[in-house]
Every structure is written in C-alpha cells, then in structure tokens.
Amino acid sequence: MATKSTKSTKQRPLYPRGVPSKFSSDGVLQRFPGNTIICHLPPNSPLQPGLNTVFASLSSHPVLSKLIHLLPKDSWHMTVLGGIHGDKATPGKRPPGFQGRSLEQVTEDFSQKLRQLGLELEQQGLAPPYKMRIRGFNGAKFFIGLQVEGATAEEEKRLRLLRDRLSDTLGLRLPNHDTYGFHITMAYLLRYIEGKDRKMLNALFEKHLSQVQLEFELGAAEFCTYENMYAFVRLFYLGQGRN
C-alpha cells in the first residue's frame, strides 16, 4: 500500500521580497530604518550616463514601470557590509548578539568601532579608491540592479578582506557573508516579473548592457543610517573622521 508523502511544498510569498517591508503592494514607500556601510556612486562616475538611460527606459516602459518601484538616482550605491535594521516600531530579524538593543544603541556602538577601524585601513592595504567593474544585470528576482565586482582578481580579494575586517570589528556576520554579491540596486519589484513581462525585461537588459558594462571607481566607504530606501545619510567616511 502506497503511503502519502508528508513533505510539504514551500509556497512562494505573494509578493517579491521587499513588499510590504520596504514598499507597500501598491508602491508606497515604507519606513524601514537601519544602518549600513556603503559606497555611494559618484555623480561624475562614468557609469552614470548608462544608468540614467536604463532608468529612463524602465520609467517610461508601459508594462514594466507598473511592476517596479524605481529608486532616486542619488540613492544609488554599492553596499560593502549591511548593518542592522528595524526598531521597536518596525522590528526586524536581528542576528545573534543584537536582540534587545535599540537601533540607536547599535548605531552608536558601530560608530565608535568603525572610527577606530577607519584609521587602520590604509596600513592594512584596504583604503580607497576601489576599482570596480560591472558584470551585468542581476537576475531581478526581487530587485533590478547591476552585478558589481572588483576590476581585477586582486581588487576583488581586497574588497572581500574589507568585508571580513568590517564583519569582525562589528561582530556581525550574516549567513551569506562569503557568498554575498556586490551590486547596485535601481528598483524593487512590486510584482514578480514572469512570462512575457520577463522577456521584455531581458530585452531591455540586452539593449543597455554595453552602456553599463564598464569599469569605474568608488571612494571611501561610508557609515550611514536610513529611514527608508530613498536616502542613506552619511555619518562619516571610514578613515576620514567626521564629514
């Protein structure tokens, strides 16, 4: 007699990740406070013209524009090491060792540790600038963006070492630490993009790939706080004191 399998099929969430935590299902920006270590994309970066073209194509697309929420251009950045998010009003999943502490307490603790580490980066060969290159567009499962890596194998190794030093200094190491892919996010998905819509998105990527597949530089890493996905407020540059 055959027995029924007790293995349950994991159902996909109704909306892509980021909804409703960062954006509501109808695209309204949500409060999502936290801290992070990032490199903003400079306004004069050679990557900016290509990104502006992609932004224009997405925002004017009759179908895709309704499925995504584009981020402001001045928010474009590459995350070096994600920090902590969520407070009492918007609780987030906290890594071990960070439960029960307010976001403000964690930010102050991180600030003190990062100011000290910043003074050591040059001696450790981890100071900016960081030479980067675009690998291509990401898989767009829950956001649209560009995959980024060090322009050389040595530079990629240097960035990974920087992540390790930051992680060790803060006592913050997430499960995906070693596999994390550097990226620049341009938009969040409000709905899954599939079927004909996915073909249209892939065609848009193919059209613009040559305009963004280039090398560029990023400056000093910044310790930032944020209230939502629209703005990342710099507290200071690592290694450069208050600014």
Tab-separated table of C-alpha atoms in Angstrom:
chain	number	residue	atom	x	y	z
A	1	MET	CA	0.000	0.000	0.000
A	2	ALA	CA	1.437	3.333	-1.047
A	3	THR	CA	1.877	5.989	1.593
A	4	LYS	CA	1.306	9.665	1.068
A	5	SER	CA	4.325	11.915	1.201
A	6	THR	CA	4.402	14.149	4.254
A	7	LYS	CA	6.805	16.565	2.623
A	8	SER	CA	5.127	19.932	2.231
A	9	THR	CA	5.660	22.120	-0.764
A	10	LYS	CA	7.048	25.514	0.175
A	11	GLN	CA	4.813	28.173	-1.284
A	12	ARG	CA	6.218	31.312	-2.805
A	13	PRO	CA	5.327	34.513	-0.941
A	14	LEU	CA	2.526	36.520	-2.501
A	15	TYR	CA	4.885	39.404	-3.303
A	16	PRO	CA	8.622	39.679	-4.000
A	17	ARG	CA	10.920	40.269	-1.027
A	18	GLY	CA	10.811	43.934	-0.070
A	19	VAL	CA	6.999	44.038	-0.138
A	20	PRO	CA	5.469	45.025	2.252
A	21	SER	CA	8.541	45.814	4.402
A	22	LYS	CA	10.167	48.430	2.154
A	23	PHE	CA	7.257	49.241	-0.161
A	24	SER	CA	3.557	48.537	0.071
A	25	SER	CA	1.977	46.316	-2.570
A	26	ASP	CA	0.792	49.428	-4.402
A	27	GLY	CA	4.244	51.010	-4.328
A	28	VAL	CA	4.090	53.362	-1.349
A	29	LEU	CA	7.441	53.909	0.361
A	30	GLN	CA	7.523	52.372	3.856
A	31	ARG	CA	9.539	53.227	6.939
A	32	PHE	CA	12.417	50.747	7.174
A	33	PRO	CA	15.138	52.179	9.465
A	34	GLY	CA	18.632	50.813	9.794
A	35	ASN	CA	22.361	51.374	9.402
A	36	THR	CA	24.777	50.194	6.743
A	37	ILE	CA	28.244	50.634	5.239
A	38	ILE	CA	28.120	51.670	1.600
A	39	CYS	CA	29.903	53.485	-1.208
A	40	HIS	CA	27.661	55.977	-2.995
A	41	LEU	CA	28.046	56.095	-6.762
A	42	PRO	CA	29.764	59.438	-7.521
A	43	PRO	CA	27.710	61.886	-9.632
A	44	ASN	CA	30.600	62.119	-12.110
A	45	SER	CA	31.067	58.349	-12.414
A	46	PRO	CA	31.398	57.064	-15.998
A	47	LEU	CA	28.646	54.620	-15.044
A	48	GLN	CA	26.070	57.382	-14.517
A	49	PRO	CA	25.125	58.009	-18.195
A	50	GLY	CA	24.374	54.330	-18.788
A	51	LEU	CA	22.370	54.037	-15.581
A	52	ASN	CA	20.407	57.139	-16.486
A	53	THR	CA	19.488	55.547	-19.807
A	54	VAL	CA	18.359	52.330	-18.105
A	55	PHE	CA	16.378	54.387	-15.580
A	56	ALA	CA	14.630	56.274	-18.393
A	57	SER	CA	13.772	53.055	-20.243
A	58	LEU	CA	12.309	51.451	-17.120
A	59	SER	CA	10.345	54.517	-16.028
A	60	SER	CA	8.793	55.003	-19.466
A	61	HIS	CA	8.049	51.333	-20.172
A	62	PRO	CA	4.264	50.843	-20.457
A	63	VAL	CA	4.324	47.464	-18.685
A	64	LEU	CA	7.464	47.138	-16.578
A	65	SER	CA	7.096	50.556	-14.959
A	66	LYS	CA	3.899	49.334	-13.270
A	67	LEU	CA	5.642	46.297	-11.760
A	68	ILE	CA	8.554	48.071	-10.068
A	69	HIS	CA	9.431	50.993	-7.825
A	70	LEU	CA	12.442	52.943	-9.084
A	71	LEU	CA	14.827	54.394	-6.504
A	72	PRO	CA	16.029	58.020	-6.595
A	73	LYS	CA	19.257	58.403	-8.536
A	74	ASP	CA	21.091	59.991	-5.613
A	75	SER	CA	20.439	56.842	-3.563
A	76	TRP	CA	22.428	54.601	-5.921
A	77	HIS	CA	25.210	52.835	-4.034
A	78	MET	CA	27.108	49.612	-3.523
A	79	THR	CA	26.737	48.014	-0.098
A	80	VAL	CA	30.071	46.964	1.391
A	81	LEU	CA	28.548	45.422	4.522
A	82	GLY	CA	24.914	45.563	5.540
A	83	GLY	CA	24.249	46.559	9.133
A	84	ILE	CA	21.207	46.234	11.370
A	85	HIS	CA	17.647	47.231	10.519
A	86	GLY	CA	14.419	47.505	12.463
A	87	ASP	CA	13.465	49.221	15.703
A	88	LYS	CA	10.602	48.849	18.165
A	89	ALA	CA	8.199	50.378	15.661
A	90	THR	CA	9.454	48.251	12.782
A	91	PRO	CA	11.013	45.101	14.258
A	92	GLY	CA	13.446	43.264	12.014
A	93	LYS	CA	15.149	39.916	12.275
A	94	ARG	CA	18.244	40.526	14.361
A	95	PRO	CA	21.420	38.425	14.113
A	96	PRO	CA	22.650	36.705	17.293
A	97	GLY	CA	24.004	39.186	19.820
A	98	PHE	CA	21.885	42.108	18.651
A	99	GLN	CA	18.478	41.222	20.049
A	100	GLY	CA	17.098	43.542	22.702
A	101	ARG	CA	19.237	46.527	21.713
A	102	SER	CA	17.740	49.636	20.192
A	103	LEU	CA	18.820	50.683	16.724
A	104	GLU	CA	20.274	53.873	18.213
A	105	GLN	CA	22.411	51.867	20.640
A	106	VAL	CA	23.730	49.644	17.875
A	107	THR	CA	24.483	52.639	15.640
A	108	GLU	CA	26.467	54.363	18.407
A	109	ASP	CA	28.421	51.183	19.117
A	110	PHE	CA	29.155	50.671	15.428
A	111	SER	CA	30.245	54.316	15.078
A	112	GLN	CA	32.906	54.007	17.758
A	113	LYS	CA	34.266	50.752	16.356
A	114	LEU	CA	34.260	51.936	12.737
A	115	ARG	CA	36.038	55.202	13.527
A	116	GLN	CA	38.883	53.208	15.033
A	117	LEU	CA	38.973	50.703	12.171
A	118	GLY	CA	38.975	53.513	9.624
A	119	LEU	CA	42.330	54.713	10.941
A	120	GLU	CA	43.826	51.281	10.215
A	121	LEU	CA	42.566	50.694	6.660
A	122	GLU	CA	45.473	52.315	4.824
A	123	GLN	CA	48.036	50.375	6.843
A	124	GLN	CA	46.162	47.165	6.034
A	125	GLY	CA	46.013	47.913	2.306
A	126	LEU	CA	42.231	48.342	2.368
A	127	ALA	CA	41.905	52.076	1.741
A	128	PRO	CA	40.070	53.607	-1.260
A	129	PRO	CA	39.724	54.097	-4.121
A	130	TYR	CA	38.107	50.801	-5.060
A	131	LYS	CA	38.368	49.882	-8.725
A	132	MET	CA	35.196	48.136	-9.872
A	133	ARG	CA	33.569	46.731	-12.986
A	134	ILE	CA	30.049	45.748	-13.983
A	135	ARG	CA	29.474	42.051	-14.632
A	136	GLY	CA	25.957	42.556	-15.963
A	137	PHE	CA	22.388	42.928	-14.795
A	138	ASN	CA	21.215	40.839	-11.868
A	139	GLY	CA	18.575	38.115	-12.008
A	140	ALA	CA	15.831	40.578	-10.981
A	141	LYS	CA	14.076	38.192	-8.598
A	142	PHE	CA	13.125	40.939	-6.166
A	143	PHE	CA	15.124	43.951	-7.332
A	144	ILE	CA	16.606	45.290	-10.554
A	145	GLY	CA	20.255	46.211	-10.436
A	146	LEU	CA	23.775	45.665	-11.648
A	147	GLN	CA	26.171	42.957	-10.517
A	148	VAL	CA	29.468	44.508	-9.418
A	149	GLU	CA	32.906	43.047	-8.733
A	150	GLY	CA	36.479	44.199	-8.303
A	151	ALA	CA	38.054	45.240	-11.602
A	152	THR	CA	40.813	42.672	-11.036
A	153	ALA	CA	41.094	39.484	-9.018
A	154	GLU	CA	43.367	41.325	-6.596
A	155	GLU	CA	40.852	44.138	-6.132
A	156	GLU	CA	38.026	41.662	-5.552
A	157	LYS	CA	40.167	39.978	-2.895
A	158	ARG	CA	40.802	43.366	-1.281
A	159	LEU	CA	37.061	44.096	-1.102
A	160	ARG	CA	36.388	40.700	0.444
A	161	LEU	CA	39.094	41.348	3.022
A	162	LEU	CA	37.481	44.707	3.774
A	163	ARG	CA	34.152	42.951	4.360
A	164	ASP	CA	35.888	40.489	6.680
A	165	ARG	CA	37.515	43.269	8.695
A	166	LEU	CA	34.221	45.146	8.983
A	167	SER	CA	32.388	41.994	9.995
A	168	ASP	CA	34.976	41.068	12.625
A	169	THR	CA	35.080	44.606	14.008
A	170	LEU	CA	31.311	44.836	14.411
A	171	GLY	CA	30.742	41.238	15.482
A	172	LEU	CA	28.257	40.945	12.643
A	173	ARG	CA	28.481	38.010	10.257
A	174	LEU	CA	25.406	37.002	8.305
A	175	PRO	CA	24.931	33.520	6.763
A	176	ASN	CA	25.588	34.844	3.236
A	177	HIS	CA	28.782	36.684	4.189
A	178	ASP	CA	31.100	34.667	1.944
A	179	THR	CA	28.695	34.356	-0.992
A	180	TYR	CA	27.328	37.915	-0.964
A	181	GLY	CA	27.328	39.511	-4.406
A	182	PHE	CA	28.168	43.205	-4.691
A	183	HIS	CA	25.501	45.129	-6.575
A	184	ILE	CA	23.882	48.497	-7.280
A	185	THR	CA	20.097	48.498	-6.859
A	186	MET	CA	17.989	50.625	-9.202
A	187	ALA	CA	14.463	49.399	-8.447
A	188	TYR	CA	12.459	46.998	-6.295
A	189	LEU	CA	9.885	44.624	-7.740
A	190	LEU	CA	6.296	45.141	-6.595
A	191	ARG	CA	5.170	42.052	-8.500
A	192	TYR	CA	7.032	39.025	-9.831
A	193	ILE	CA	8.165	39.600	-13.407
A	194	GLU	CA	7.432	36.457	-15.404
A	195	GLY	CA	6.397	35.153	-18.819
A	196	LYS	CA	6.081	37.843	-21.485
A	197	ASP	CA	6.995	40.521	-18.959
A	198	ARG	CA	10.256	38.733	-18.199
A	199	LYS	CA	11.073	38.562	-21.902
A	200	MET	CA	10.526	42.314	-22.165
A	201	LEU	CA	12.807	42.927	-19.196
A	202	ASN	CA	15.516	40.668	-20.613
A	203	ALA	CA	15.285	42.526	-23.923
A	204	LEU	CA	15.724	45.818	-22.096
A	205	PHE	CA	18.773	44.435	-20.290
A	206	GLU	CA	20.286	43.221	-23.557
A	207	LYS	CA	19.680	46.590	-25.187
A	208	HIS	CA	21.533	48.512	-22.492
A	209	LEU	CA	24.222	46.044	-21.388
A	210	SER	CA	27.011	47.586	-23.471
A	211	GLN	CA	26.257	51.013	-21.974
A	212	VAL	CA	26.878	49.875	-18.406
A	213	GLN	CA	29.408	47.060	-18.747
A	214	LEU	CA	32.479	49.107	-17.884
A	215	GLU	CA	34.988	49.922	-15.156
A	216	PHE	CA	34.589	52.679	-12.576
A	217	GLU	CA	35.860	53.748	-9.159
A	218	LEU	CA	34.231	54.068	-5.766
A	219	GLY	CA	35.517	56.291	-2.988
A	220	ALA	CA	35.744	55.787	0.755
A	221	ALA	CA	33.174	53.569	2.439
A	222	GLU	CA	30.534	55.488	4.406
A	223	PHE	CA	28.767	54.557	7.606
A	224	CYS	CA	25.163	55.581	7.012
A	225	THR	CA	21.758	55.481	8.627
A	226	TYR	CA	18.452	55.381	6.788
A	227	GLU	CA	14.747	55.673	7.456
A	228	ASN	CA	13.693	54.168	4.133
A	229	MET	CA	15.131	53.096	0.791
A	230	TYR	CA	15.182	56.622	-0.626
A	231	ALA	CA	18.113	58.138	1.276
A	232	PHE	CA	21.226	56.881	3.047
A	233	VAL	CA	22.540	59.597	5.339
A	234	ARG	CA	26.298	59.554	5.818
A	235	LEU	CA	27.507	59.801	9.412
A	236	PHE	CA	31.162	59.696	8.373
A	237	TYR	CA	33.629	58.280	5.875
A	238	LEU	CA	35.709	55.394	7.158
A	239	GLY	CA	39.234	56.668	7.717
A	240	GLN	CA	38.358	60.318	7.208
A	241	GLY	CA	36.730	61.312	10.500
A	242	ARG	CA	33.588	63.387	10.568
A	243	ASN	CA	32.399	64.975	7.347
